[in-house]
Amino acid sequence: MSYRMRRYSLNLSQWMILITIVFLALLGVGYIERRATLASLRGELAQTEEMVQGAQQHQDELLRYLEYVQKDLHIDAMARSLLGLAKPEDVAVDVIPEEVSPPTPEIAEPLQEEEQGQRRMPWQAWWDLFFGP
């Protein structure tokens, strides 16, 4: 018994269906690739817009600082603080600190109690302050 292999042949309508399926698959793959590219470009666009907005804010701050630096008020402040200069109508004042007096007995008593090892709780100190010992 001879067994011959059958040869499959496709007719014209089957070939057309096969070509259409392959063509639609290629279109689908291309469409998905384009959508992925579009999504990544939109992300990059959003990041770039954020960077531009940040740079615009920084530029606005720098312009405000430039206006301030160019004013005489800033120049006077820098001359006084950095260079120690003064205007002719300024009056120099020397501040002499007072000597610190020793603590009064009301303040010294709790300190002595703590030094002796009798530590009081903070709420007790407040109680004594408001209502007396």
mmCIF file of C-alpha atoms in Angstrom:
data_model
loop_
_atom_site.group_PDB
_atom_site.id
_atom_site.type_symbol
_atom_site.label_atom_id
_atom_site.label_comp_id
_atom_site.label_asym_id
_atom_site.label_seq_id
_atom_site.Cartn_x
_atom_site.Cartn_y
_atom_site.Cartn_z
ATOM 1 C CA MET A 1 0.000 0.000 0.000
ATOM 2 C CA SER A 2 1.561 3.113 -1.085
ATOM 3 C CA TYR A 3 0.850 6.086 0.974
ATOM 4 C CA ARG A 4 1.185 9.337 -0.837
ATOM 5 C CA MET A 5 1.434 12.589 0.936
ATOM 6 C CA ARG A 6 -1.343 14.863 0.201
ATOM 7 C CA ARG A 7 -0.417 18.228 -0.938
ATOM 8 C CA TYR A 8 -2.431 21.049 0.487
ATOM 9 C CA SER A 9 -3.163 23.785 -1.890
ATOM 10 C CA LEU A 10 -4.985 26.960 -1.124
ATOM 11 C CA ASN A 11 -7.444 28.518 -3.416
ATOM 12 C CA LEU A 12 -7.546 32.242 -4.156
ATOM 13 C CA SER A 13 -10.001 33.223 -1.392
ATOM 14 C CA GLN A 14 -7.922 31.420 1.244
ATOM 15 C CA TRP A 15 -4.784 33.203 0.030
ATOM 16 C CA MET A 16 -6.591 36.537 0.274
ATOM 17 C CA ILE A 17 -7.706 35.803 3.845
ATOM 18 C CA LEU A 18 -4.175 34.764 4.842
ATOM 19 C CA ILE A 19 -2.637 37.914 3.330
ATOM 20 C CA THR A 20 -5.280 40.068 5.039
ATOM 21 C CA ILE A 21 -4.550 38.502 8.439
ATOM 22 C CA VAL A 22 -0.788 39.039 8.039
ATOM 23 C CA PHE A 23 -1.347 42.615 6.877
ATOM 24 C CA LEU A 24 -3.630 43.379 9.866
ATOM 25 C CA ALA A 25 -1.096 41.834 12.261
ATOM 26 C CA LEU A 26 1.655 44.062 10.860
ATOM 27 C CA LEU A 27 -0.591 47.108 11.144
ATOM 28 C CA GLY A 28 -1.432 46.195 14.749
ATOM 29 C CA VAL A 29 2.225 45.849 15.721
ATOM 30 C CA GLY A 30 3.063 49.181 14.098
ATOM 31 C CA TYR A 31 0.144 50.866 15.840
ATOM 32 C CA ILE A 32 1.215 49.546 19.250
ATOM 33 C CA GLU A 33 4.795 50.717 18.674
ATOM 34 C CA ARG A 34 3.580 54.195 17.703
ATOM 35 C CA ARG A 35 1.341 54.403 20.789
ATOM 36 C CA ALA A 36 4.260 53.425 23.045
ATOM 37 C CA THR A 37 6.473 56.056 21.408
ATOM 38 C CA LEU A 38 3.744 58.663 21.800
ATOM 39 C CA ALA A 39 3.360 57.854 25.511
ATOM 40 C CA SER A 40 7.092 58.187 26.136
ATOM 41 C CA LEU A 41 7.220 61.475 24.219
ATOM 42 C CA ARG A 42 4.315 62.839 26.266
ATOM 43 C CA GLY A 43 6.207 61.940 29.448
ATOM 44 C CA GLU A 44 9.322 63.712 28.194
ATOM 45 C CA LEU A 45 7.206 66.719 27.232
ATOM 46 C CA ALA A 46 5.734 66.915 30.745
ATOM 47 C CA GLN A 47 9.208 66.738 32.310
ATOM 48 C CA THR A 48 10.509 69.416 29.958
ATOM 49 C CA GLU A 49 7.562 71.693 30.745
ATOM 50 C CA GLU A 50 8.246 71.278 34.475
ATOM 51 C CA MET A 51 11.907 72.146 33.917
ATOM 52 C CA VAL A 52 10.932 75.227 31.900
ATOM 53 C CA GLN A 53 8.515 76.340 34.608
ATOM 54 C CA GLY A 54 11.204 75.890 37.291
ATOM 55 C CA ALA A 55 13.715 77.807 35.197
ATOM 56 C CA GLN A 56 11.167 80.604 34.662
ATOM 57 C CA GLN A 57 10.571 80.886 38.416
ATOM 58 C CA HIS A 58 14.319 80.942 39.038
ATOM 59 C CA GLN A 59 14.735 83.664 36.423
ATOM 60 C CA ASP A 60 11.976 85.727 38.049
ATOM 61 C CA GLU A 61 13.707 85.401 41.434
ATOM 62 C CA LEU A 62 17.029 86.436 39.915
ATOM 63 C CA LEU A 63 15.433 89.473 38.236
ATOM 64 C CA ARG A 64 13.853 90.557 41.543
ATOM 65 C CA TYR A 65 17.208 90.113 43.296
ATOM 66 C CA LEU A 66 18.943 92.105 40.547
ATOM 67 C CA GLU A 67 16.488 94.963 41.014
ATOM 68 C CA TYR A 68 17.080 94.882 44.774
ATOM 69 C CA VAL A 69 20.872 94.802 44.401
ATOM 70 C CA GLN A 70 20.843 97.808 42.102
ATOM 71 C CA LYS A 71 18.969 99.964 44.631
ATOM 72 C CA ASP A 72 20.786 102.336 46.975
ATOM 73 C CA LEU A 73 19.236 100.672 50.016
ATOM 74 C CA HIS A 74 21.101 97.448 49.295
ATOM 75 C CA ILE A 75 24.352 99.283 48.625
ATOM 76 C CA ASP A 76 24.055 101.122 51.965
ATOM 77 C CA ALA A 77 23.317 97.888 53.815
ATOM 78 C CA MET A 78 26.317 96.129 52.288
ATOM 79 C CA ALA A 79 28.609 99.079 53.027
ATOM 80 C CA ARG A 80 27.494 99.112 56.662
ATOM 81 C CA SER A 81 27.545 95.368 57.297
ATOM 82 C CA LEU A 82 30.542 94.172 55.267
ATOM 83 C CA LEU A 83 32.804 97.204 55.227
ATOM 84 C CA GLY A 84 31.792 98.806 58.533
ATOM 85 C CA LEU A 85 31.207 102.178 56.906
ATOM 86 C CA ALA A 86 28.853 104.840 58.273
ATOM 87 C CA LYS A 87 27.224 108.000 56.981
ATOM 88 C CA PRO A 88 28.345 111.370 58.352
ATOM 89 C CA GLU A 89 25.052 111.916 60.209
ATOM 90 C CA ASP A 90 25.210 108.520 61.960
ATOM 91 C CA VAL A 91 25.901 108.491 65.695
ATOM 92 C CA ALA A 92 28.121 105.725 66.997
ATOM 93 C CA VAL A 93 26.878 104.066 70.169
ATOM 94 C CA ASP A 94 28.933 101.716 72.327
ATOM 95 C CA VAL A 95 26.896 99.241 74.336
ATOM 96 C CA ILE A 96 28.402 98.374 77.694
ATOM 97 C CA PRO A 97 26.914 95.201 79.175
ATOM 98 C CA GLU A 98 25.879 95.264 82.806
ATOM 99 C CA GLU A 99 27.501 92.885 85.219
ATOM 100 C CA VAL A 100 25.442 89.837 86.014
ATOM 101 C CA SER A 101 24.271 89.848 89.622
ATOM 102 C CA PRO A 102 24.261 86.638 91.684
ATOM 103 C CA PRO A 103 20.946 84.796 91.843
ATOM 104 C CA THR A 104 18.397 85.964 94.405
ATOM 105 C CA PRO A 105 17.601 83.671 97.349
ATOM 106 C CA GLU A 106 14.268 82.580 95.802
ATOM 107 C CA ILE A 107 16.142 81.269 92.781
ATOM 108 C CA ALA A 108 19.138 79.924 94.713
ATOM 109 C CA GLU A 109 17.058 77.674 97.036
ATOM 110 C CA PRO A 110 15.852 75.222 94.343
ATOM 111 C CA LEU A 111 19.373 75.046 92.978
ATOM 112 C CA GLN A 112 20.731 74.134 96.411
ATOM 113 C CA GLU A 113 18.043 71.475 96.870
ATOM 114 C CA GLU A 114 18.961 69.875 93.550
ATOM 115 C CA GLU A 115 22.637 69.944 94.461
ATOM 116 C CA GLN A 116 21.864 68.099 97.710
ATOM 117 C CA GLY A 117 20.279 65.239 95.773
ATOM 118 C CA GLN A 118 16.626 66.129 96.315
ATOM 119 C CA ARG A 119 15.599 66.444 92.716
ATOM 120 C CA ARG A 120 12.136 67.847 92.181
ATOM 121 C CA MET A 121 9.839 67.046 89.335
ATOM 122 C CA PRO A 122 9.116 69.839 86.845
ATOM 123 C CA TRP A 123 5.442 69.962 87.774
ATOM 124 C CA GLN A 124 6.425 70.542 91.414
ATOM 125 C CA ALA A 125 8.504 73.546 90.396
ATOM 126 C CA TRP A 126 5.539 74.982 88.490
ATOM 127 C CA TRP A 127 3.213 74.268 91.425
ATOM 128 C CA ASP A 128 5.566 76.077 93.785
ATOM 129 C CA LEU A 129 5.886 78.969 91.362
ATOM 130 C CA PHE A 130 2.133 79.542 91.085
ATOM 131 C CA PHE A 131 0.836 78.462 94.512
ATOM 132 C CA GLY A 132 3.891 78.772 96.764
ATOM 133 C CA PRO A 133 5.898 76.056 98.532
#
